[in-house]
PDB file of C-alpha atoms in Angstrom:
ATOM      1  CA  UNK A  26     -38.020  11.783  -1.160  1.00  0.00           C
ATOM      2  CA  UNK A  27     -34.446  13.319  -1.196  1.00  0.00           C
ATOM      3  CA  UNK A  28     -32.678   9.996  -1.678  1.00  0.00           C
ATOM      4  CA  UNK A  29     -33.343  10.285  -5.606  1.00  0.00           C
ATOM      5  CA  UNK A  30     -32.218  14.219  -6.026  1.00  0.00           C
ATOM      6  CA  UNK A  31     -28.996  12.914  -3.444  1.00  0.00           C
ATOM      7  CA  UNK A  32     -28.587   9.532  -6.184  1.00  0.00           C
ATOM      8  CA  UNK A  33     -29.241  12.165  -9.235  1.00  0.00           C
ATOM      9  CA  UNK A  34     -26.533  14.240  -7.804  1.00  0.00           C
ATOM     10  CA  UNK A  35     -24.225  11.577  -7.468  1.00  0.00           C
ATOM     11  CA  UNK A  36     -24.791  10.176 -10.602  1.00  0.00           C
ATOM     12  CA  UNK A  37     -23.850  13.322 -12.483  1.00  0.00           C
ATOM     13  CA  UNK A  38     -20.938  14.226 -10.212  1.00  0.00           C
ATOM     14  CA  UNK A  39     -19.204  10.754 -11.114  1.00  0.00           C
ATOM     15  CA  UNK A  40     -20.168  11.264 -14.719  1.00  0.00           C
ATOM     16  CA  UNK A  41     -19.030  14.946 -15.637  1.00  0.00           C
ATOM     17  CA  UNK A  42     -15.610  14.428 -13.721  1.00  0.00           C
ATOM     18  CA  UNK A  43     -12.730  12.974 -14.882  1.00  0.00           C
ATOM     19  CA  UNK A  44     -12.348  11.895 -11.014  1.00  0.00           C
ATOM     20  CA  UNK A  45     -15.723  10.316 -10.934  1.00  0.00           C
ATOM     21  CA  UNK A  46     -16.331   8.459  -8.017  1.00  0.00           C
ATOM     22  CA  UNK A  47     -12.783   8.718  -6.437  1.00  0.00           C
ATOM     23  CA  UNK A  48     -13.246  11.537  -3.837  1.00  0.00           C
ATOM     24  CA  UNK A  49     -15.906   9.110  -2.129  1.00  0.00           C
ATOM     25  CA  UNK A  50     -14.484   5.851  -2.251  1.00  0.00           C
ATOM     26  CA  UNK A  51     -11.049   7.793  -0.846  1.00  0.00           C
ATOM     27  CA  UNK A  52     -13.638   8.631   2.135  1.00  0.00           C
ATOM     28  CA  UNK A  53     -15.265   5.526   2.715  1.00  0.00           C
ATOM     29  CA  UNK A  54     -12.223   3.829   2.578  1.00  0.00           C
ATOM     30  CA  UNK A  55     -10.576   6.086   4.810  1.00  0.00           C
ATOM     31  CA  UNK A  56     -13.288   4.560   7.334  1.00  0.00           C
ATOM     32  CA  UNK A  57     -12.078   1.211   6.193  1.00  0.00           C
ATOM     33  CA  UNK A  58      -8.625   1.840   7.448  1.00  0.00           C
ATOM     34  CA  UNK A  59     -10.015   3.091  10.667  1.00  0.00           C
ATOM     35  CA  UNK A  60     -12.170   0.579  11.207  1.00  0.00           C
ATOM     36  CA  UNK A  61      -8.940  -1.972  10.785  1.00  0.00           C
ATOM     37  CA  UNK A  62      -6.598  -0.251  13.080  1.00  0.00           C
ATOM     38  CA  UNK A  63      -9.871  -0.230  15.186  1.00  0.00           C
ATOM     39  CA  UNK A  64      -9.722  -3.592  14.908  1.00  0.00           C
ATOM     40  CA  UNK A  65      -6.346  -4.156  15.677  1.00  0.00           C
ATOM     41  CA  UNK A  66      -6.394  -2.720  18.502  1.00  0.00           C
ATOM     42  CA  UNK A  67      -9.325  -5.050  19.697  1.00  0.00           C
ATOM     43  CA  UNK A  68      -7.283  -7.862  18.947  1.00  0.00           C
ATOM     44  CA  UNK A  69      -4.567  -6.706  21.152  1.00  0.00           C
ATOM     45  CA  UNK A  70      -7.038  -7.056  23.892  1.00  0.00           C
ATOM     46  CA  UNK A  71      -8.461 -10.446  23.186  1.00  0.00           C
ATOM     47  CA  UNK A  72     -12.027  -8.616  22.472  1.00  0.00           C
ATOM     48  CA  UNK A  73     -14.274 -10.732  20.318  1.00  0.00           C
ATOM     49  CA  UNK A  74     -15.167  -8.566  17.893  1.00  0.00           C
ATOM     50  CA  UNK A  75     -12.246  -7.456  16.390  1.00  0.00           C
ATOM     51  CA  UNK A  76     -11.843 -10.162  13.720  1.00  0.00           C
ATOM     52  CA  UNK A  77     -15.333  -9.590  12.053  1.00  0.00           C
ATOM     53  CA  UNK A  78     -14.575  -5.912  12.026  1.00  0.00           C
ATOM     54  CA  UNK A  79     -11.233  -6.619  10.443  1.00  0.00           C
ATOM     55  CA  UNK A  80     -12.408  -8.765   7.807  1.00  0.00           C
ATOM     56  CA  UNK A  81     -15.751  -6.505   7.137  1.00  0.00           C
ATOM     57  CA  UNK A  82     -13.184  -3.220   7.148  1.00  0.00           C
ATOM     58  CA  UNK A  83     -11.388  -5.049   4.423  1.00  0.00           C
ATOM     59  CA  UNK A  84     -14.149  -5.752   2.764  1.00  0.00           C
ATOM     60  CA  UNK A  85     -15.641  -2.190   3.102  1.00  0.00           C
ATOM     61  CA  UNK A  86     -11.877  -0.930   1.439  1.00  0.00           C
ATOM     62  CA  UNK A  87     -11.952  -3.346  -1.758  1.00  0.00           C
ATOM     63  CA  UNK A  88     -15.725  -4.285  -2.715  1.00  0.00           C
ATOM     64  CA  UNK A  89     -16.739  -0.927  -3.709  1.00  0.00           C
ATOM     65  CA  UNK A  90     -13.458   0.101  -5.654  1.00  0.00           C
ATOM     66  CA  UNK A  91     -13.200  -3.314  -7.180  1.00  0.00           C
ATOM     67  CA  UNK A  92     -16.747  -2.622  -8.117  1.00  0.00           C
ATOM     68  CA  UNK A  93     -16.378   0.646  -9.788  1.00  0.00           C
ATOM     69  CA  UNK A  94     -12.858  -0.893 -11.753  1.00  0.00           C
ATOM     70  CA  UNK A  95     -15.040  -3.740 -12.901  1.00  0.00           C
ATOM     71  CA  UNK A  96     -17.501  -1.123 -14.369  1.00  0.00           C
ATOM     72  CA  UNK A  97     -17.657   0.432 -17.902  1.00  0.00           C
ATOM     73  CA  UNK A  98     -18.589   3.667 -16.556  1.00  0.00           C
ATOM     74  CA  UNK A  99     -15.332   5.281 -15.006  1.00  0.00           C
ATOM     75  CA  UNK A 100     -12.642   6.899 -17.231  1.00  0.00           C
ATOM     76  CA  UNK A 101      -9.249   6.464 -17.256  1.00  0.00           C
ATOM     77  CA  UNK A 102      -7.953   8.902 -14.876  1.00  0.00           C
ATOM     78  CA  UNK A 103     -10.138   7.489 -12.157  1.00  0.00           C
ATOM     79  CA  UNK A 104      -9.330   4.159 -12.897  1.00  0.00           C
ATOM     80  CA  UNK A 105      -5.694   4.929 -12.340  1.00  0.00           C
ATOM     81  CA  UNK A 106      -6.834   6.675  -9.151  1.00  0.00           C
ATOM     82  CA  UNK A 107      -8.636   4.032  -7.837  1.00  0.00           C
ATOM     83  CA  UNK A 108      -5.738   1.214  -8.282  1.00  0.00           C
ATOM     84  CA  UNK A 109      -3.421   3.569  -6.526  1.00  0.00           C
ATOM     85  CA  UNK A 110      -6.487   4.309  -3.522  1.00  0.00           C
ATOM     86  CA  UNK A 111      -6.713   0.730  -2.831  1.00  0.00           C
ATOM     87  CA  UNK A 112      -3.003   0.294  -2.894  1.00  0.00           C
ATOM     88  CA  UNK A 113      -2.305   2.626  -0.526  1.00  0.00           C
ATOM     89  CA  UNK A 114      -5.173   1.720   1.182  1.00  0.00           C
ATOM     90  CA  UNK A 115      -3.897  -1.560   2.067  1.00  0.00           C
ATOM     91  CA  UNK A 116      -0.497  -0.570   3.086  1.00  0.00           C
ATOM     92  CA  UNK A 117      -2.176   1.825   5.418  1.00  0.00           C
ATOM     93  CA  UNK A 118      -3.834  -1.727   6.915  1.00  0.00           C
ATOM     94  CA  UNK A 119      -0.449  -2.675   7.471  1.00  0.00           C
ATOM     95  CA  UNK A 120       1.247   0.084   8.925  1.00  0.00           C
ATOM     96  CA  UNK A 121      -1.875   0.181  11.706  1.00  0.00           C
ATOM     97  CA  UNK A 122      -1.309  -3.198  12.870  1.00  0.00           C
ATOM     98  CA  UNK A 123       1.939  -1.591  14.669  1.00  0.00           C
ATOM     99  CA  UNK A 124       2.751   1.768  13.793  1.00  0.00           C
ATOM    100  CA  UNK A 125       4.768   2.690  16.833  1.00  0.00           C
ATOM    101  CA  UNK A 126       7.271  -0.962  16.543  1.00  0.00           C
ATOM    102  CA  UNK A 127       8.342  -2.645  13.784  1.00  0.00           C
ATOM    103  CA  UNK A 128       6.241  -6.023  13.984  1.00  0.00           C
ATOM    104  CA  UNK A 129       7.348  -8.485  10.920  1.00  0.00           C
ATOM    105  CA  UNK A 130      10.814 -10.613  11.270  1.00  0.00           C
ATOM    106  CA  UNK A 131      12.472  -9.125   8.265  1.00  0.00           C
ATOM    107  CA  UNK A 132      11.504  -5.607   9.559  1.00  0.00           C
ATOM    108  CA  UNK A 133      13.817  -6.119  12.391  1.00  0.00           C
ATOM    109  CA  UNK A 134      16.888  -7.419  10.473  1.00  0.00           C
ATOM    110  CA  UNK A 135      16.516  -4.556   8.561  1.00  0.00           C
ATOM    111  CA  UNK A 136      16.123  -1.842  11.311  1.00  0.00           C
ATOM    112  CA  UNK A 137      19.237  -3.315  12.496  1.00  0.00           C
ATOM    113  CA  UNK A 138      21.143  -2.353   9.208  1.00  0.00           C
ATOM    114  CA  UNK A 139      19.744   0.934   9.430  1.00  0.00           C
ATOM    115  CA  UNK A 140      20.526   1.445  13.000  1.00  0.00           C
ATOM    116  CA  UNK A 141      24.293   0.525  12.465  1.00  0.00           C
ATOM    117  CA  UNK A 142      24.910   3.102   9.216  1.00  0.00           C
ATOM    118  CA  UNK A 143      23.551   5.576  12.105  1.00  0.00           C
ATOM    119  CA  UNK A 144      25.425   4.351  14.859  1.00  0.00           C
ATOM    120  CA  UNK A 145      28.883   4.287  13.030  1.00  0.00           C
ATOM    121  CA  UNK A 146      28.000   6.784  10.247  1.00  0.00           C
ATOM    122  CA  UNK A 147      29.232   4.063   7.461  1.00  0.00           C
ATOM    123  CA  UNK A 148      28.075   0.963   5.071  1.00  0.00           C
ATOM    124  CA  UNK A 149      29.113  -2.454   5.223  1.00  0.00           C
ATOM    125  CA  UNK A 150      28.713  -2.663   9.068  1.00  0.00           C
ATOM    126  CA  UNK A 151      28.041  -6.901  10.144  1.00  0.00           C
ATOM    127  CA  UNK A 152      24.677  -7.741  10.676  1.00  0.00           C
ATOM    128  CA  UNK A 153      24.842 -11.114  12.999  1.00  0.00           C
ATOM    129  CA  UNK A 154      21.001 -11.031  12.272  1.00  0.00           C
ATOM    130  CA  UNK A 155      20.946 -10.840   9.145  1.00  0.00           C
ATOM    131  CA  UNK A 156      24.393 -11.386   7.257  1.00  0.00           C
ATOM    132  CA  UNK A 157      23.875 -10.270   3.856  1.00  0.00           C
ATOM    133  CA  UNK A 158      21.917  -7.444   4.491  1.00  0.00           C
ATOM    134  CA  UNK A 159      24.767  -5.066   4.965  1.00  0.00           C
ATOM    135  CA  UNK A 160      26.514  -5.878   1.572  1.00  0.00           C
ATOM    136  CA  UNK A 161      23.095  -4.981  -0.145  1.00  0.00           C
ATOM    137  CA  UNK A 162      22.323  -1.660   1.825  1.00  0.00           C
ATOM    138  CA  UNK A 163      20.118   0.264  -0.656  1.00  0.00           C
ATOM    139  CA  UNK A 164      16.950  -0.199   1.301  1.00  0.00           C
ATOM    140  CA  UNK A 165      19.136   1.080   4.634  1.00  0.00           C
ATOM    141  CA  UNK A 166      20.811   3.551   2.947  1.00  0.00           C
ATOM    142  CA  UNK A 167      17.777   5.772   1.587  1.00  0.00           C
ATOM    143  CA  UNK A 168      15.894   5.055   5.251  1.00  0.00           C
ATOM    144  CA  UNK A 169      19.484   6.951   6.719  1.00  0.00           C
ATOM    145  CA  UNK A 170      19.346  10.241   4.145  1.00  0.00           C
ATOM    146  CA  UNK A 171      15.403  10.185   5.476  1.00  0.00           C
ATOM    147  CA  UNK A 172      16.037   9.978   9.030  1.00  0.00           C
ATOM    148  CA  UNK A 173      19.035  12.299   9.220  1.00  0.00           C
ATOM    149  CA  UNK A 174      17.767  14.808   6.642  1.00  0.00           C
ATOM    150  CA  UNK A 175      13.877  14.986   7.406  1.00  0.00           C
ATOM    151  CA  UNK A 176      14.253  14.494  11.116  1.00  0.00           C
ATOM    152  CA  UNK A 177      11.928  11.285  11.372  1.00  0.00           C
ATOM    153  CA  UNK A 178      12.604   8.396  13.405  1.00  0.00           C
ATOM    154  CA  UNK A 179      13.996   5.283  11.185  1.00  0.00           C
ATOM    155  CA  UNK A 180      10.877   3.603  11.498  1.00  0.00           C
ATOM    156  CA  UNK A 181       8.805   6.496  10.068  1.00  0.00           C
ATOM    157  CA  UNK A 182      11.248   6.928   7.587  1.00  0.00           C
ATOM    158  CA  UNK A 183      10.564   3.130   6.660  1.00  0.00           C
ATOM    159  CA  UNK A 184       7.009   3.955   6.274  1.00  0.00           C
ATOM    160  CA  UNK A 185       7.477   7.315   4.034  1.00  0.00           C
ATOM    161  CA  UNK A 186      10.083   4.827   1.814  1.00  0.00           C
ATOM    162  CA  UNK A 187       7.333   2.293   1.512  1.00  0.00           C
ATOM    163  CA  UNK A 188       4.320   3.992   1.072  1.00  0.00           C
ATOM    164  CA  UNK A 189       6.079   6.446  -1.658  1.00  0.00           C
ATOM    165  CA  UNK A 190       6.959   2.848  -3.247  1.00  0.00           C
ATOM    166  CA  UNK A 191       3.803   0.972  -3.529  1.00  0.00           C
ATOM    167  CA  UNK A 192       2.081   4.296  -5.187  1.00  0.00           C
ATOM    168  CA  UNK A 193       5.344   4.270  -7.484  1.00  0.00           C
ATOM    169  CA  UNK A 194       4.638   0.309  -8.055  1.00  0.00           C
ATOM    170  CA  UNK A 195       0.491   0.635  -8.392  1.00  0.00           C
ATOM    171  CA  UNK A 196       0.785   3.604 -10.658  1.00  0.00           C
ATOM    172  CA  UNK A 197       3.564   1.286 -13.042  1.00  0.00           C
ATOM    173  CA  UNK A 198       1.631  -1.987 -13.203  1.00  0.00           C
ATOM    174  CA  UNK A 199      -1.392   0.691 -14.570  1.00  0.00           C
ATOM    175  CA  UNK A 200       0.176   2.092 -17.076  1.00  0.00           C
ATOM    176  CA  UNK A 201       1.832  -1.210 -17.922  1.00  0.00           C
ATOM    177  CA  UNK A 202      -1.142  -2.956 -18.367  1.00  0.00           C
ATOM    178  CA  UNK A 203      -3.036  -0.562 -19.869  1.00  0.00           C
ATOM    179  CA  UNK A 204      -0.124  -0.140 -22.588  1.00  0.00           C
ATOM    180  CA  UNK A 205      -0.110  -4.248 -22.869  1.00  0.00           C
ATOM    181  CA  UNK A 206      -3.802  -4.061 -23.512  1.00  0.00           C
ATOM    182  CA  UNK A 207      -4.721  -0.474 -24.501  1.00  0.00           C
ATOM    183  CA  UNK A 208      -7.449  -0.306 -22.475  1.00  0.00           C
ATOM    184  CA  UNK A 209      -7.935   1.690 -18.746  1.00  0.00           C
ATOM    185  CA  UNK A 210     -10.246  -0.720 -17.895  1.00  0.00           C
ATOM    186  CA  UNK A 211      -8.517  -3.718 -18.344  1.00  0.00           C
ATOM    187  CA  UNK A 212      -5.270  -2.266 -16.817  1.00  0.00           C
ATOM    188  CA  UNK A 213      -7.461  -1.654 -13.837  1.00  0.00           C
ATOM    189  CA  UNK A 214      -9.103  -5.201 -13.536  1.00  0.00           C
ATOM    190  CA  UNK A 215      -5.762  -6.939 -13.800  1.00  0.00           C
ATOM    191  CA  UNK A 216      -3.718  -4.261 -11.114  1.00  0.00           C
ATOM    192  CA  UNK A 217      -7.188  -5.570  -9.119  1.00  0.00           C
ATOM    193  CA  UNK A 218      -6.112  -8.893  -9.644  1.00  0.00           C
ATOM    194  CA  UNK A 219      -2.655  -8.544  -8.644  1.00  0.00           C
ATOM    195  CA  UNK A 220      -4.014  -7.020  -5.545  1.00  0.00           C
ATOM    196  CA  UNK A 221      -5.443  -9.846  -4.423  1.00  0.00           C
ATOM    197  CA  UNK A 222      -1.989 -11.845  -3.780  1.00  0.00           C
ATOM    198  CA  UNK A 223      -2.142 -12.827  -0.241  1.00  0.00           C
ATOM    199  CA  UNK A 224       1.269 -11.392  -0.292  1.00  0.00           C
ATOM    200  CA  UNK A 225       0.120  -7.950  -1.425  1.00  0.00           C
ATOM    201  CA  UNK A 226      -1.384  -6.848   2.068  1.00  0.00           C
ATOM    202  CA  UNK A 227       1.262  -7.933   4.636  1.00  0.00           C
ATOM    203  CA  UNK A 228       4.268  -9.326   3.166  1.00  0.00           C
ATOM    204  CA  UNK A 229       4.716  -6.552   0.329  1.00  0.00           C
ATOM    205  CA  UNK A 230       4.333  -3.763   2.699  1.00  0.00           C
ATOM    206  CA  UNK A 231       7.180  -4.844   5.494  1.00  0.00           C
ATOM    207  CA  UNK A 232      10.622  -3.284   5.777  1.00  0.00           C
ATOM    208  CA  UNK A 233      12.203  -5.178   3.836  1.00  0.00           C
ATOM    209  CA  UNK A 234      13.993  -5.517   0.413  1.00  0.00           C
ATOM    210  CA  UNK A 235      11.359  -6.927  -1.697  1.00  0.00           C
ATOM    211  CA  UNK A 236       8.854  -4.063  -0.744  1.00  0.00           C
ATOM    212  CA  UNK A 237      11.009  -1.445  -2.686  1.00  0.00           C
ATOM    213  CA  UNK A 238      12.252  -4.096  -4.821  1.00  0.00           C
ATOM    214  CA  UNK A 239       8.827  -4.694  -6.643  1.00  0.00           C
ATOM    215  CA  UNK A 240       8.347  -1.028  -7.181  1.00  0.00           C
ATOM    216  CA  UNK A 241      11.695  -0.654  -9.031  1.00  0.00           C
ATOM    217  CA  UNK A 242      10.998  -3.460 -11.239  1.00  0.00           C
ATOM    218  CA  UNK A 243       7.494  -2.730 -11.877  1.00  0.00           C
ATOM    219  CA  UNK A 244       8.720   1.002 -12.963  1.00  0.00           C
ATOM    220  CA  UNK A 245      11.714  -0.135 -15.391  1.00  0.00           C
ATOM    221  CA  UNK A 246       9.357  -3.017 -16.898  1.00  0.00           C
ATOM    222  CA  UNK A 247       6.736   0.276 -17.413  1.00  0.00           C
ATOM    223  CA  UNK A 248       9.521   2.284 -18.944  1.00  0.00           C
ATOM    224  CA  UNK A 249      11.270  -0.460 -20.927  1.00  0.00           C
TER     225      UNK A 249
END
């Protein structure tokens, strides 16, 4: 019997904010994300369950905000909200599958640059891993001011870089969309849409230059 006052209450809650639904689906996904790095670290250990809890933690992040962006009932604020939520919520995904080493092949070339500006306190320093990278340092460069002026380790600095980026990117292909289209709704359907690269999760969230690189672009194509 106090399922349909709990609903009711809901209901209004979603409907008399310009928020809506957002502080609950940034809780439940917040489980999502656990239940990934949960996940992860299952896999690690060769336990059997830890691919059906990834795949039904991913699940549990985008069905219910794709759900609510799909709807006609959320305004625009929330919408915007909600695109950057999932966003973020899947470059959280990433970061737990190794948050203590950089994991992805580019990440390391690119540690490397950073490494070297700290280790000889100057640009342009040869990368045998990676030989361009030095000669394009911008990635590197911002990492170093981080890590010497925040305190962080490079690798955390990495993270702060590209998690600051992909809100900067999710919050430019809203408004771009929505200006393209004049309509919240369908600026958050197609952001949805562009979410669900196969690139988007993994590859768009390493340490490397097309991470920041797609956030840039995405914010002067906004602007412009």
């Amino acid at each position: 019997m106090l399922v349909l006052p709990a609903r009711s209450a809901f209901r209004h809650a979603t409907h008399s904010s310009a928020f809506g639904a957002l502080p609950v689906l940034s809780m439940t996904t917040a489980f999502g994300v656990l239940g990934v790095a949960i996940a992860d670290s299952g896999a690690r250990q060769s336990q059997g369950w830890s691919e059906a809890l990834f795949w039904a933690s991913l699940i549990w992040i985008i069905v219910p905000i794709s759900a609510r962006l799909v709807g006609r009932s959320a305004r625009g604020t929330e919408r915007l909200g909600l695109v950057v939520l999932m966003g973020t919520a899947l470059f959280l995904a990433s970061v737990v599958y190794s948050p203590l080493v950089p994991s992805a092949y580019d990440a390391f070339l690119h540690i490397r640059t950073a490494d070297d500006i700290v280790a000889r306190s100057g640009l342009f320093t040869p990368n045998p891993l990676l030989p361009v990278s030095p000669f394009y340092p911008g990635l590197e460069a911002i990492t170093v001011a981080l890590h010497q002026l925040g305190g962080v380790s490079l690798l955390n600095a990495g993270f702060l870089i590209l998690g600051s980026a992909r809100i900067v990117f999710t919050v430019s292909l809203f408004f771009f969309f929505q200006y393209v289209s004049g309509s919240s709704r369908v600026a958050g359907i197609a952001a949805l849409f562009y979410m669900a690269n196969p690139r988007f999760l993994y590859f768009d969230s390493q340490y490397a230059y097309e991470s920041l690189a797609l956030a840039l672009a995405a914010l002067v194509l906004c602007l412009v």
